[in-house]
Amino acid sequence: MKLQSFTLVAIAAVFLFSCSRQTKIAEKPAIPSGQNHGMIKGSPFVEDLLSKMTLDEKIGQMNQYNGFWDVTGPAPAAGGGAEKYDNLRAGKVGSMLNITGTERVRKIQEIVVKESRLGIPLIFGHDVIHGFKTLAPIPLAEAASWDLEAIKKSSSVAAAEAAASGINWTFAPMVDISRDARWGRVMEGGGEDPYLGSLIAAARVKGFQGDDLKSPLTIASCTKHYAGYGFAEGGRDYNTVDISNSTLHNVILPPFKAAVMAGTKTLMNSFNEINGIPANAHTYILRDVLKGDWNFKGYVVSDWGSIGELPIHGYAENSKQAAEQAVKAGCDMDMESYYYLNHLKELVNEGNVPMALIDDAVRRILMVKEELGLFEDPYKYCDANREKEVVYNPAHKAAVRDVAKKSIVLLKNESALLPLKSGQKVAVIGPHVKDKNSPLGSWRIGSDDNSAVSLWEGLQAHKNIEWLYAEGVKLTTAPASFTEEVSINETDTTGFAEALRVAAMADVVLLNIGEHGFMSGEGRSRTNIDIPGLQDELMEAILKVNKNVVLVLQAGRPLDISKASETVPSILLVWQLGSESGNAIADVVTGQYNPSGKLPMSFPRNVGQVPIYYSVKNTGRPLKNDFNPKMVFWSHYGDSEKTALYPFGYGLSYTTFKYGNIALSKNLEGGLSATINVTNTGKMAGEEVVQLYIRDKVASSTRPIKELKGFEKVKLEPGGSKMVTFLLTKKELSFYNDKGEEVFEPGEFDIMIGGSSDDVQTASINM
Ligand code: NOJ
C-alpha cells in the first residue's frame, strides 16, 4: 500500500516537475536534459519515519548549520546562536558542521534527540581532508605515491580519528581534476589526470567508509566539488567555468563517477557556474547524470552558503527563487545559507516545489543516517575513552609516515648527491627546517598547530651524519590562522651571512625552501608560482659558496622552479607531508627509503605555460621535428619550450630501470593485453611505477595524444626483472563523445608504456 502511494506521488511529481523544468529550460537554456530525475525509495524504517514528519521537520533535515558558538559554554542569549538552539529543539536542523570532540557533539546531539519531537539524530560534518589530528601528506602529495593501498589506509586513519572525536561525515575526498597550478586548491585533489584521479577517489572513499559504515571507526564521505571547480578561468578560486561537453564527461566527471561507484554516501556541490548555470542549480549534472544515469542514492549538500550565491551569480532573482532552483536541480541539503529553512515551506504550499522533491531529499538524508547506525545509537561517536585511545594512536603515525615517504618525488639527482653518505657534514638551511607548522599543509582545521615532526627533528635520528643548521630567511609573515593571506619574507637578509658560513663548511647543503603550507588551499590563487620571497636569492647565494646543493622543495602545488633546475644538482620534492614530515624526508635523504613518487601534476617551465598537462590534443599544427625552427606557424611559444619542465608521471629513483619491448595481443572480449619486461639496472632495491598510456589515433571526436589507462608499482631488487601485464578492456579504449555517450570506436591505437608520460615505448594495434 505504502509502495503504491509512494510510486503514484513520485510519478505525479516527476511529471509536474518535468513540465515546470521544461519551462525553466526555455527561459534559461541548459545543457540538454534527459527525463530521469532519479527519485529513490527509502527503507521501511525511513518511509515510516517520513510519514510521521511535518513539512517543517522535513525541511529541517535539509538544513545544515555551522557550530560557531562555544557549545560547552552557556547558551548564547541572542543572535544566531540562540536561534540555532531553538531550531535544534524544533527539529529544524538535520546536520551541523565544525563541532568536534565527543563532549561537544554529545551535548548538541542530546538537545536534538531528547528535546525535539521526533528526536532524529544529527549528522556531524567536518573537513577531514588529510587527517584529523594525525595528518597525512596533503592529498596532491599522496597522489604522487601512486600507491592506492597507502592512500586508502591514510583515509581510514583520518576516519578513525574523526569518528572517535564525534564526527561521522567528512567533506572529502576532493576529486576536482585541475591543470592549473595557479589554483590554490590543487593541493587538495589528485592532480591533473582523470584515470589516476578516479582510482584515488575510489581509494579515498573506501578508506573513509570502510566495509562497514556502522563501525564506530568509519564515517560517510562527501565527494566534492560537483562539478568543474578545478577548471576556474585563470585558476582564480570561485571563478567562472566554461567547458565543453567533452571536457565535462572525459575529464571532470570520471572521478565523481568512480566515487559514486565506490559507494560514496554524499556529494558536495561546487561554487562555480558551468557554462552559465551555477552548479547548485545544475539540473543536468545533478538529476540527469548523478541521480539518473549513475543511480546515486545518497544526498547532495551545497557548498558553504552557495545557494545564497545564486542571486549574486545573476541566476536567481531573490533568495526564494534560489531555494526553488537548488531543490529542483537536486541539491538536498543547504549548508549555511538558510534559504531552505526560510523559503521551502512557502514554495511547497504555493505548489511551486512538489512535496515529492522534498520527500526525496529527506529520504536520502535519513537513509545515510540509518546506514551510519545513528537511529540505533545517536551517541555512538561520543565515547570519550575511545577518543583518548584512537586520536594520535602510534599506529596512525606509522601509516602516515609510510605514505609520506612514498609521496616524495626525486626530480633531479646529478652526481648522485642523494642519498647522503655516512660521515658527511651536511648543512640544513632554510626557513622551513625547524618549522613544525608549515609541513602540516593547508586544510587541517581539526589538527593541532606546530605538531609536525620538523625536518631538523627527523634528521637527528641519523647520528652517522653531522648536521649543521642555519635559518637563512625568516618566515616573518606566517599567518595567525588559515583564513589569512601569507607571504614569505621579502626584505630581511640578515640571516644570509650565517647561512653562507654554514654552507661553506659542509660537504652537502640540504636547502629546505618553498611555499609555506598556508600558501595553497582555498582562496589561495597565485599569479606567480615561483619560490616565494627571498628564498630564491638565498639559493643563488649559497650556490656561490657550495655547489653541492640539494633543494628540498616544499610546495602545495607545482611551482616554477626553472632557475633551480638549471643551477641546483639535486631536487627533492617534499610537498607538505603532514605530522611525520621530518621523519619521512629523513628516511629518503639518508637512503633508508628509495624514493618512488611520480608527479600527479606537470611542473611548468613558467607560469605562462599554465594550464599545462600531458594529455593534450595534437592540434592541426603540432611541433614536427623537420620544421624549420625559425618558422613560426605551429602551435608553440616563441619564448619558451612547450613541454613541461617535469611532466606528469615523472620521478627518479636512486636506482635505474630498463624497459624491454612491448608485446601486444587481442583478447576474446574485444580488449587487449600489453606486456613489458622491467629490470632494475642499478645497485639499490627500488620501486617503479610502470605506466601505460593509449592514443586513439582517429575518432569521431579528437582524442588526446596520450591518456593514462593503467599502472603498476613494482618493487625490484638490484638486477631483478618483472614481466608486467596490463589488461585493457573495451572500456579503457572508449571515450565520451560530444553527447556524453561512452563509445568504443574500432581502429588503430598506440599503446605506450614507460616510467613517465614523456618517456615511453610505443607499439600499435588495430582494434
Ligand atoms: C567551503 C569549501 O569549498 C568546502 O570544500 C568545505 O567543505 C566547506 N567550505 C565547509 O568547510
PDB file of C-alpha atoms in Angstrom, residues 329-422:
ATOM      1  CA  ALA A 329      18.014  20.781  -9.525  1.00  0.00           C
ATOM      2  CA  GLY A 330      18.681  18.151  -6.854  1.00  0.00           C
ATOM      3  CA  CYS A 331      20.607  19.837  -4.066  1.00  0.00           C
ATOM      4  CA  ASP A 332      19.269  18.094  -0.963  1.00  0.00           C
ATOM      5  CA  MET A 333      20.880  19.963   1.912  1.00  0.00           C
ATOM      6  CA  ASP A 334      21.608  23.663   2.372  1.00  0.00           C
ATOM      7  CA  MET A 335      24.900  24.427   4.104  1.00  0.00           C
ATOM      8  CA  GLU A 336      24.599  27.732   5.917  1.00  0.00           C
ATOM      9  CA  SER A 337      22.530  29.884   3.575  1.00  0.00           C
ATOM     10  CA  TYR A 338      19.239  29.212   5.469  1.00  0.00           C
ATOM     11  CA  TYR A 339      17.308  29.589   2.204  1.00  0.00           C
ATOM     12  CA  TYR A 340      15.687  26.170   2.508  1.00  0.00           C
ATOM     13  CA  LEU A 341      14.642  26.929   6.059  1.00  0.00           C
ATOM     14  CA  ASN A 342      13.307  30.324   5.091  1.00  0.00           C
ATOM     15  CA  HIS A 343      11.544  29.542   1.812  1.00  0.00           C
ATOM     16  CA  LEU A 344      10.819  25.894   1.116  1.00  0.00           C
ATOM     17  CA  LYS A 345       7.629  25.740   3.170  1.00  0.00           C
ATOM     18  CA  GLU A 346       6.093  28.620   1.282  1.00  0.00           C
ATOM     19  CA  LEU A 347       7.294  27.214  -2.047  1.00  0.00           C
ATOM     20  CA  VAL A 348       5.655  23.865  -1.304  1.00  0.00           C
ATOM     21  CA  ASN A 349       2.431  25.431  -0.032  1.00  0.00           C
ATOM     22  CA  GLU A 350       2.187  27.585  -3.139  1.00  0.00           C
ATOM     23  CA  GLY A 351       2.647  24.487  -5.310  1.00  0.00           C
ATOM     24  CA  ASN A 352       5.920  25.690  -6.810  1.00  0.00           C
ATOM     25  CA  VAL A 353       8.000  22.883  -5.330  1.00  0.00           C
ATOM     26  CA  PRO A 354       6.421  19.402  -5.371  1.00  0.00           C
ATOM     27  CA  MET A 355       6.276  17.703  -1.986  1.00  0.00           C
ATOM     28  CA  ALA A 356       7.762  14.621  -3.655  1.00  0.00           C
ATOM     29  CA  LEU A 357      11.020  16.501  -4.189  1.00  0.00           C
ATOM     30  CA  ILE A 358      11.207  17.398  -0.503  1.00  0.00           C
ATOM     31  CA  ASP A 359      10.422  13.804   0.430  1.00  0.00           C
ATOM     32  CA  ASP A 360      13.100  12.541  -1.910  1.00  0.00           C
ATOM     33  CA  ALA A 361      15.737  14.804  -0.387  1.00  0.00           C
ATOM     34  CA  VAL A 362      14.727  13.876   3.169  1.00  0.00           C
ATOM     35  CA  ARG A 363      14.652  10.160   2.364  1.00  0.00           C
ATOM     36  CA  ARG A 364      18.217  10.384   1.077  1.00  0.00           C
ATOM     37  CA  ILE A 365      19.420  12.169   4.219  1.00  0.00           C
ATOM     38  CA  LEU A 366      17.611   9.794   6.574  1.00  0.00           C
ATOM     39  CA  MET A 367      18.916   6.785   4.685  1.00  0.00           C
ATOM     40  CA  VAL A 368      22.513   7.856   5.255  1.00  0.00           C
ATOM     41  CA  LYS A 369      21.788   8.434   8.954  1.00  0.00           C
ATOM     42  CA  GLU A 370      20.273   4.979   9.114  1.00  0.00           C
ATOM     43  CA  GLU A 371      23.267   3.413   7.380  1.00  0.00           C
ATOM     44  CA  LEU A 372      25.582   5.059   9.884  1.00  0.00           C
ATOM     45  CA  GLY A 373      23.563   3.462  12.679  1.00  0.00           C
ATOM     46  CA  LEU A 374      22.581   6.802  14.179  1.00  0.00           C
ATOM     47  CA  PHE A 375      18.995   5.748  14.842  1.00  0.00           C
ATOM     48  CA  GLU A 376      20.213   2.740  16.821  1.00  0.00           C
ATOM     49  CA  ASP A 377      22.645   4.826  18.843  1.00  0.00           C
ATOM     50  CA  PRO A 378      22.846   8.575  18.267  1.00  0.00           C
ATOM     51  CA  TYR A 379      25.855   8.761  20.609  1.00  0.00           C
ATOM     52  CA  LYS A 380      27.922   6.009  19.013  1.00  0.00           C
ATOM     53  CA  TYR A 381      30.644   8.501  18.042  1.00  0.00           C
ATOM     54  CA  CYS A 382      30.699  10.050  21.513  1.00  0.00           C
ATOM     55  CA  ASP A 383      32.809   7.666  23.566  1.00  0.00           C
ATOM     56  CA  ALA A 384      35.380   9.750  25.446  1.00  0.00           C
ATOM     57  CA  ASN A 385      37.549   6.684  26.215  1.00  0.00           C
ATOM     58  CA  ARG A 386      37.694   5.693  22.586  1.00  0.00           C
ATOM     59  CA  GLU A 387      38.593   9.284  21.712  1.00  0.00           C
ATOM     60  CA  LYS A 388      41.636   9.107  24.020  1.00  0.00           C
ATOM     61  CA  GLU A 389      42.703   5.740  22.669  1.00  0.00           C
ATOM     62  CA  VAL A 390      42.292   6.415  18.951  1.00  0.00           C
ATOM     63  CA  VAL A 391      43.386  10.032  18.460  1.00  0.00           C
ATOM     64  CA  TYR A 392      47.160  10.199  17.896  1.00  0.00           C
ATOM     65  CA  ASN A 393      47.419   6.418  18.181  1.00  0.00           C
ATOM     66  CA  PRO A 394      51.042   5.377  17.384  1.00  0.00           C
ATOM     67  CA  ALA A 395      49.852   3.049  14.612  1.00  0.00           C
ATOM     68  CA  HIS A 396      48.490   6.114  12.825  1.00  0.00           C
ATOM     69  CA  LYS A 397      51.919   7.730  12.894  1.00  0.00           C
ATOM     70  CA  ALA A 398      53.392   4.682  11.190  1.00  0.00           C
ATOM     71  CA  ALA A 399      50.711   4.756   8.474  1.00  0.00           C
ATOM     72  CA  VAL A 400      51.139   8.446   7.644  1.00  0.00           C
ATOM     73  CA  ARG A 401      54.941   8.134   7.694  1.00  0.00           C
ATOM     74  CA  ASP A 402      54.670   5.289   5.217  1.00  0.00           C
ATOM     75  CA  VAL A 403      52.547   7.264   2.754  1.00  0.00           C
ATOM     76  CA  ALA A 404      54.629  10.404   3.376  1.00  0.00           C
ATOM     77  CA  LYS A 405      57.894   8.806   2.287  1.00  0.00           C
ATOM     78  CA  LYS A 406      56.145   7.301  -0.746  1.00  0.00           C
ATOM     79  CA  SER A 407      54.831  10.768  -1.718  1.00  0.00           C
ATOM     80  CA  ILE A 408      58.288  12.318  -2.085  1.00  0.00           C
ATOM     81  CA  VAL A 409      59.409  12.816  -5.694  1.00  0.00           C
ATOM     82  CA  LEU A 410      63.067  12.941  -6.742  1.00  0.00           C
ATOM     83  CA  LEU A 411      63.172  15.421  -9.613  1.00  0.00           C
ATOM     84  CA  LYS A 412      66.901  15.632 -10.214  1.00  0.00           C
ATOM     85  CA  ASN A 413      69.963  13.891  -8.776  1.00  0.00           C
ATOM     86  CA  GLU A 414      73.109  14.880 -10.648  1.00  0.00           C
ATOM     87  CA  SER A 415      76.365  13.457  -9.283  1.00  0.00           C
ATOM     88  CA  ALA A 416      74.246  11.250  -7.014  1.00  0.00           C
ATOM     89  CA  LEU A 417      74.300  13.798  -4.182  1.00  0.00           C
ATOM     90  CA  LEU A 418      71.474  11.779  -2.698  1.00  0.00           C
ATOM     91  CA  PRO A 419      71.373   9.599  -0.724  1.00  0.00           C
ATOM     92  CA  LEU A 420      73.692  11.306   1.760  1.00  0.00           C
ATOM     93  CA  LYS A 421      76.723   9.290   2.829  1.00  0.00           C
ATOM     94  CA  SER A 422      77.745   8.260   6.305  1.00  0.00           C
TER      95      SER A 422
END
